[in-house]
Amino acid sequence: MNPSLTVGIVGATGAVGQELVRLMHERNFPFTTLRLFASARSAGRTIEHSGKKYVVEEAKPGVFAGVDLAFFAAGGSVTRALAGDAVKAGCLVIDKSSALRQESDIPLVIPEINPEKLRAHKGIIANPNCSTAVMLMGLWPLHQLFGVKRVIISTYQSVSGTGAEAVRELDDQVHAYVAKQPLVKKVYPYQIAFNCIPHIDTFDDTGYTGEETKMAMESRKIMGLPGLKVSATTVRVPVVRAHSISVCAEFERPVDVEKARAAVAAFPGAELVDDPANKKYPTPVDFAEKVKCGVGRIRKDTAFENGLSFWVSGDNLWKGAALNAVQNAELMIRENLLKPSAA
């Protein structure tokens, strides 16, 4: 990658923002200047990585002049308030929030699936929901082979998907449990240590949560399948990092397990871990801080005539957020779609 860019990270002090800083350095992203933005209360804080120190600036209108690329990782309200200002300044925005994902003129992109959409942007590219991105690393190669028409999903989502406070809450509750002390609940409505909570985001009048609706709508948009039938149940579990997803999928064409395994093994976003006789299958611990998502437990589904069931584990902070955004930018650079403004 030859161009040297001025890159900004909005929400740089949060969990995803910190992973973006890390990935910028570890993947040798071609930046000459890295500017970190956050709320006014974090302005002036110093973040150090790879021997370099960065002073956090306040994210506000007017700060994007001269910034070629801005990763937004600060939530929907910040995106709605500042993304337009960044675009007006000539900056490409890659946004993690759900604020703009369903806008018809904003591409929602996973580079292994629909990279052609990167050419259609008008200044903003949306990043998918963490559970959607991880799940599709298993479903997409099978769809290409057999043609998916119906999906039933159950997620097992880590607390880091909620944020740093949730990680602390799990840790505090585990320590309190061991010490036989009362468990304090602040982030979640129920105890998360040694428990599962089938409630992520808010419930709507259908009984589904926002997270479940996002998985359905985003899968349709990314895969280009507006009629895809999706039913999801999303669950928070006492895992620190990496989401896991159980998928039952019905296909248009007859399925074959060995062909399915071969398709997953050949897919660039997935690592096949599927040898149940030797107790080999993906787990969130094994796929935290991994570029690829693990796919295993592939078997014929006994409820669908042309169905497969499988299991996916993947890092929600990487493929589910920061890494996918960086991969989109890297691909745009390779395709000569992203250049320094000076060029």
CSV table of N, CA and C in Angstrom, one decimal, residues 6-109:
chain,number,residue,atom,x,y,z
A,6,THR,N,-3.8,10.8,6.1
A,6,THR,CA,-4.1,11.3,7.4
A,6,THR,C,-5.4,10.7,7.8
A,7,VAL,N,-5.3,9.9,8.9
A,7,VAL,CA,-6.4,9.1,9.4
A,7,VAL,C,-6.9,9.6,10.8
A,8,GLY,N,-8.2,9.7,10.9
A,8,GLY,CA,-8.8,10.0,12.2
A,8,GLY,C,-9.6,8.8,12.7
A,9,ILE,N,-9.7,8.7,14.1
A,9,ILE,CA,-10.5,7.7,14.7
A,9,ILE,C,-11.4,8.5,15.7
A,10,VAL,N,-12.7,8.5,15.5
A,10,VAL,CA,-13.7,9.1,16.3
A,10,VAL,C,-14.2,8.1,17.3
A,11,GLY,N,-14.1,8.4,18.6
A,11,GLY,CA,-14.3,7.4,19.6
A,11,GLY,C,-13.1,6.6,20.0
A,12,ALA,N,-12.0,7.2,19.9
A,12,ALA,CA,-10.7,6.5,20.1
A,12,ALA,C,-10.4,6.0,21.5
A,13,THR,N,-11.1,6.5,22.5
A,13,THR,CA,-10.9,6.0,23.8
A,13,THR,C,-11.8,4.8,24.2
A,14,GLY,N,-12.8,4.4,23.3
A,14,GLY,CA,-13.6,3.3,23.6
A,14,GLY,C,-13.0,2.0,23.2
A,15,ALA,N,-13.8,0.9,23.4
A,15,ALA,CA,-13.2,-0.5,23.1
A,15,ALA,C,-12.9,-0.6,21.7
A,16,VAL,N,-13.8,-0.3,20.8
A,16,VAL,CA,-13.5,-0.4,19.3
A,16,VAL,C,-12.4,0.6,18.9
A,17,GLY,N,-12.5,1.8,19.4
A,17,GLY,CA,-11.5,2.8,19.0
A,17,GLY,C,-10.1,2.4,19.4
A,18,GLN,N,-10.0,1.7,20.6
A,18,GLN,CA,-8.6,1.2,21.0
A,18,GLN,C,-8.1,0.1,20.1
A,19,GLU,N,-9.1,-0.7,19.6
A,19,GLU,CA,-8.7,-1.8,18.7
A,19,GLU,C,-8.3,-1.2,17.3
A,20,LEU,N,-9.0,-0.1,16.9
A,20,LEU,CA,-8.6,0.6,15.7
A,20,LEU,C,-7.2,1.1,15.8
A,21,VAL,N,-6.8,1.7,16.9
A,21,VAL,CA,-5.5,2.3,17.1
A,21,VAL,C,-4.5,1.1,17.0
A,22,ARG,N,-4.8,0.0,17.6
A,22,ARG,CA,-3.9,-1.2,17.6
A,22,ARG,C,-3.7,-1.7,16.2
A,23,LEU,N,-4.8,-1.9,15.5
A,23,LEU,CA,-4.8,-2.5,14.1
A,23,LEU,C,-4.1,-1.5,13.1
A,24,MET,N,-4.2,-0.2,13.3
A,24,MET,CA,-3.5,0.7,12.4
A,24,MET,C,-2.0,0.4,12.5
A,25,HIS,N,-1.5,0.1,13.7
A,25,HIS,CA,-0.1,-0.1,13.8
A,25,HIS,C,0.3,-1.5,13.4
A,26,GLU,N,-0.5,-2.5,13.9
A,26,GLU,CA,-0.1,-3.9,13.7
A,26,GLU,C,-0.2,-4.3,12.3
A,27,ARG,N,-1.1,-3.7,11.5
A,27,ARG,CA,-1.3,-4.1,10.1
A,27,ARG,C,-0.5,-3.1,9.2
A,28,ASN,N,0.3,-2.2,9.8
A,28,ASN,CA,1.1,-1.3,9.0
A,28,ASN,C,0.2,-0.5,8.0
A,29,PHE,N,-0.9,0.0,8.5
A,29,PHE,CA,-1.8,0.8,7.7
A,29,PHE,C,-1.0,2.1,7.2
A,30,PRO,N,-1.2,2.5,6.0
A,30,PRO,CA,-0.3,3.5,5.4
A,30,PRO,C,-0.8,4.9,5.8
A,31,PHE,N,-0.6,5.3,7.1
A,31,PHE,CA,-0.9,6.6,7.5
A,31,PHE,C,0.4,7.4,7.8
A,32,THR,N,0.4,8.7,7.5
A,32,THR,CA,1.5,9.6,7.9
A,32,THR,C,1.1,10.3,9.2
A,33,THR,N,-0.2,10.5,9.4
A,33,THR,CA,-0.7,11.2,10.6
A,33,THR,C,-1.9,10.5,11.1
A,34,LEU,N,-1.9,10.2,12.4
A,34,LEU,CA,-3.1,9.6,13.1
A,34,LEU,C,-3.6,10.5,14.1
A,35,ARG,N,-4.9,10.9,13.9
A,35,ARG,CA,-5.5,11.9,14.9
A,35,ARG,C,-6.6,11.1,15.6
A,36,LEU,N,-6.6,11.3,16.9
A,36,LEU,CA,-7.6,10.6,17.8
A,36,LEU,C,-8.6,11.6,18.3
A,37,PHE,N,-9.9,11.3,18.2
A,37,PHE,CA,-11.0,12.1,18.6
A,37,PHE,C,-11.9,11.4,19.6
A,38,ALA,N,-12.4,12.1,20.6
A,38,ALA,CA,-13.3,11.6,21.5
A,38,ALA,C,-14.1,12.7,22.1
A,39,SER,N,-14.9,12.4,23.2
A,39,SER,CA,-15.7,13.5,23.8
A,39,SER,C,-14.9,14.5,24.5
A,40,ALA,N,-15.5,15.6,24.8
A,40,ALA,CA,-14.8,16.8,25.5
A,40,ALA,C,-14.1,16.3,26.7
A,41,ARG,N,-14.7,15.4,27.5
A,41,ARG,CA,-14.1,15.0,28.8
A,41,ARG,C,-12.8,14.2,28.6
A,42,SER,N,-12.7,13.6,27.4
A,42,SER,CA,-11.4,12.8,27.1
A,42,SER,C,-10.4,13.6,26.4
A,43,ALA,N,-10.7,14.8,25.9
A,43,ALA,CA,-9.8,15.7,25.2
A,43,ALA,C,-8.6,16.0,26.1
A,44,GLY,N,-7.4,15.9,25.5
A,44,GLY,CA,-6.2,16.1,26.2
A,44,GLY,C,-5.5,14.9,26.8
A,45,ARG,N,-6.3,13.8,26.8
A,45,ARG,CA,-5.7,12.5,27.3
A,45,ARG,C,-4.7,12.0,26.3
A,46,THR,N,-3.7,11.3,26.7
A,46,THR,CA,-2.6,10.8,25.9
A,46,THR,C,-2.8,9.3,25.7
A,47,ILE,N,-2.7,8.8,24.5
A,47,ILE,CA,-2.8,7.4,24.2
A,47,ILE,C,-1.5,7.0,23.5
A,48,GLU,N,-0.8,6.0,24.0
A,48,GLU,CA,0.5,5.5,23.5
A,48,GLU,C,0.4,4.2,22.9
A,49,HIS,N,1.0,4.0,21.7
A,49,HIS,CA,1.0,2.7,21.0
A,49,HIS,C,2.3,2.7,20.2
A,50,SER,N,2.9,1.5,20.2
A,50,SER,CA,4.1,1.3,19.4
A,50,SER,C,5.2,2.4,19.6
A,51,GLY,N,5.3,2.9,20.8
A,51,GLY,CA,6.3,3.9,21.1
A,51,GLY,C,5.9,5.3,20.6
A,52,LYS,N,4.7,5.5,20.1
A,52,LYS,CA,4.2,6.8,19.7
A,52,LYS,C,3.1,7.3,20.6
A,53,LYS,N,3.1,8.6,20.9
A,53,LYS,CA,2.1,9.2,21.8
A,53,LYS,C,1.1,10.0,20.9
A,54,TYR,N,-0.2,9.9,21.2
A,54,TYR,CA,-1.2,10.7,20.5
A,54,TYR,C,-2.0,11.4,21.6
A,55,VAL,N,-2.3,12.7,21.3
A,55,VAL,CA,-3.1,13.4,22.2
A,55,VAL,C,-4.5,13.5,21.7
A,56,VAL,N,-5.5,13.1,22.5
A,56,VAL,CA,-6.9,13.0,22.0
A,56,VAL,C,-7.5,14.4,21.9
A,57,GLU,N,-8.1,14.6,20.7
A,57,GLU,CA,-8.8,15.9,20.5
A,57,GLU,C,-10.3,15.7,20.7
A,58,GLU,N,-11.0,16.8,20.9
A,58,GLU,CA,-12.4,16.8,21.0
A,58,GLU,C,-13.0,16.6,19.6
A,59,ALA,N,-14.0,15.7,19.5
A,59,ALA,CA,-14.7,15.4,18.3
A,59,ALA,C,-15.8,16.5,18.2
A,60,LYS,N,-15.7,17.3,17.2
A,60,LYS,CA,-16.6,18.4,17.0
A,60,LYS,C,-16.6,18.9,15.6
A,61,PRO,N,-17.6,19.6,15.1
A,61,PRO,CA,-17.5,20.2,13.8
A,61,PRO,C,-16.3,21.0,13.5
A,62,GLY,N,-15.7,20.8,12.3
A,62,GLY,CA,-14.5,21.6,12.0
A,62,GLY,C,-13.2,20.9,12.1
A,63,VAL,N,-13.2,19.7,12.8
A,63,VAL,CA,-11.9,19.1,13.1
A,63,VAL,C,-11.4,18.2,12.0
A,64,PHE,N,-12.2,18.0,10.9
A,64,PHE,CA,-11.9,17.0,9.9
A,64,PHE,C,-11.2,17.6,8.7
A,65,ALA,N,-10.9,18.9,8.7
A,65,ALA,CA,-10.1,19.5,7.6
A,65,ALA,C,-8.8,18.8,7.5
A,66,GLY,N,-8.5,18.3,6.3
A,66,GLY,CA,-7.2,17.7,6.1
A,66,GLY,C,-7.1,16.2,6.4
A,67,VAL,N,-8.3,15.6,7.0
A,67,VAL,CA,-8.3,14.2,7.3
A,67,VAL,C,-8.9,13.5,6.1
A,68,ASP,N,-8.1,12.5,5.6
A,68,ASP,CA,-8.5,11.7,4.4
A,68,ASP,C,-9.5,10.6,4.7
A,69,LEU,N,-9.4,10.0,5.9
A,69,LEU,CA,-10.2,8.9,6.3
A,69,LEU,C,-10.5,8.9,7.7
A,70,ALA,N,-11.8,8.8,8.1
A,70,ALA,CA,-12.2,8.8,9.5
A,70,ALA,C,-13.0,7.6,9.8
A,71,PHE,N,-12.5,6.8,10.8
A,71,PHE,CA,-13.2,5.7,11.3
A,71,PHE,C,-14.1,6.2,12.5
A,72,PHE,N,-15.4,6.0,12.4
A,72,PHE,CA,-16.3,6.4,13.4
A,72,PHE,C,-16.6,5.2,14.3
A,73,ALA,N,-16.4,5.3,15.6
A,73,ALA,CA,-16.6,4.2,16.5
A,73,ALA,C,-17.2,4.8,17.9
A,74,ALA,N,-18.1,5.7,17.7
A,74,ALA,CA,-18.6,6.4,18.9
A,74,ALA,C,-20.1,6.4,19.1
A,75,GLY,N,-20.8,5.6,18.3
A,75,GLY,CA,-22.2,5.5,18.5
A,75,GLY,C,-23.0,6.3,17.5
A,76,GLY,N,-24.3,6.0,17.4
A,76,GLY,CA,-25.1,6.6,16.4
A,76,GLY,C,-25.3,8.1,16.5
A,77,SER,N,-25.4,8.6,17.7
A,77,SER,CA,-25.7,10.0,17.9
A,77,SER,C,-24.5,10.8,17.4
A,78,VAL,N,-23.3,10.3,17.7
A,78,VAL,CA,-22.1,11.0,17.2
A,78,VAL,C,-22.0,11.0,15.7
A,79,THR,N,-22.3,9.8,15.1
A,79,THR,CA,-22.3,9.7,13.6
A,79,THR,C,-23.3,10.7,13.0
A,80,ARG,N,-24.5,10.7,13.6
A,80,ARG,CA,-25.5,11.7,13.0
A,80,ARG,C,-25.1,13.1,13.2
A,81,ALA,N,-24.3,13.4,14.2
A,81,ALA,CA,-23.9,14.8,14.5
A,81,ALA,C,-22.7,15.2,13.6
A,82,LEU,N,-21.8,14.3,13.3
A,82,LEU,CA,-20.5,14.7,12.8
A,82,LEU,C,-20.1,14.1,11.4
A,83,ALA,N,-20.8,13.0,11.0
A,83,ALA,CA,-20.3,12.4,9.8
A,83,ALA,C,-20.5,13.3,8.6
A,84,GLY,N,-21.6,14.0,8.6
A,84,GLY,CA,-21.9,14.9,7.4
A,84,GLY,C,-20.8,16.0,7.4
A,85,ASP,N,-20.4,16.5,8.5
A,85,ASP,CA,-19.3,17.5,8.6
A,85,ASP,C,-18.0,17.0,8.0
A,86,ALA,N,-17.7,15.7,8.4
A,86,ALA,CA,-16.5,15.1,7.9
A,86,ALA,C,-16.5,14.9,6.3
A,87,VAL,N,-17.7,14.5,5.8
A,87,VAL,CA,-17.8,14.3,4.4
A,87,VAL,C,-17.7,15.7,3.6
A,88,LYS,N,-18.2,16.7,4.2
A,88,LYS,CA,-18.1,18.0,3.6
A,88,LYS,C,-16.7,18.5,3.5
A,89,ALA,N,-15.9,18.0,4.5
A,89,ALA,CA,-14.4,18.4,4.5
A,89,ALA,C,-13.6,17.5,3.6
A,90,GLY,N,-14.3,16.6,2.8
A,90,GLY,CA,-13.6,15.8,1.9
A,90,GLY,C,-13.0,14.5,2.5
A,91,CYS,N,-13.6,14.1,3.6
A,91,CYS,CA,-13.1,12.9,4.4
A,91,CYS,C,-14.0,11.8,4.1
A,92,LEU,N,-13.4,10.6,3.9
A,92,LEU,CA,-14.2,9.4,3.8
A,92,LEU,C,-14.5,8.8,5.2
A,93,VAL,N,-15.8,8.5,5.4
A,93,VAL,CA,-16.2,8.0,6.7
A,93,VAL,C,-16.5,6.6,6.6
A,94,ILE,N,-15.9,5.8,7.5
A,94,ILE,CA,-16.3,4.3,7.7
A,94,ILE,C,-16.9,4.2,9.1
A,95,ASP,N,-18.2,4.0,9.1
A,95,ASP,CA,-18.9,4.1,10.4
A,95,ASP,C,-19.3,2.8,11.0
A,96,LYS,N,-19.0,2.6,12.3
A,96,LYS,CA,-19.4,1.4,13.0
A,96,LYS,C,-20.8,1.3,13.5
A,97,SER,N,-21.4,2.5,13.7
A,97,SER,CA,-22.7,2.5,14.3
A,97,SER,C,-23.8,2.0,13.4
A,98,SER,N,-25.0,1.8,14.0
A,98,SER,CA,-26.2,1.3,13.2
A,98,SER,C,-26.9,2.5,12.6
A,99,ALA,N,-26.5,3.7,12.8
A,99,ALA,CA,-27.3,4.9,12.4
A,99,ALA,C,-27.7,4.9,11.0
A,100,LEU,N,-26.8,4.5,10.1
A,100,LEU,CA,-26.9,4.7,8.7
A,100,LEU,C,-26.9,3.4,7.8
A,101,ARG,N,-26.9,2.3,8.5
A,101,ARG,CA,-26.8,1.0,7.8
A,101,ARG,C,-27.9,0.7,6.8
A,102,GLN,N,-29.1,1.2,7.1
A,102,GLN,CA,-30.2,0.8,6.2
A,102,GLN,C,-30.5,2.0,5.2
A,103,GLU,N,-29.7,3.0,5.2
A,103,GLU,CA,-29.9,4.1,4.2
A,103,GLU,C,-29.6,3.5,2.8
A,104,SER,N,-30.5,3.7,1.9
A,104,SER,CA,-30.4,3.1,0.6
A,104,SER,C,-29.1,3.5,-0.2
A,105,ASP,N,-28.6,4.8,0.1
A,105,ASP,CA,-27.5,5.3,-0.7
A,105,ASP,C,-26.2,5.1,0.1
A,106,ILE,N,-26.2,4.3,1.2
A,106,ILE,CA,-25.0,4.1,2.0
A,106,ILE,C,-24.7,2.6,1.9
A,107,PRO,N,-23.5,2.2,1.4
A,107,PRO,CA,-23.2,0.8,1.3
A,107,PRO,C,-22.9,0.2,2.6
A,108,LEU,N,-23.3,-1.0,2.9
A,108,LEU,CA,-23.1,-1.7,4.1
A,108,LEU,C,-22.2,-2.9,3.6
A,109,VAL,N,-20.9,-2.9,4.0
A,109,VAL,CA,-19.9,-3.7,3.3
A,109,VAL,C,-19.1,-4.7,4.3
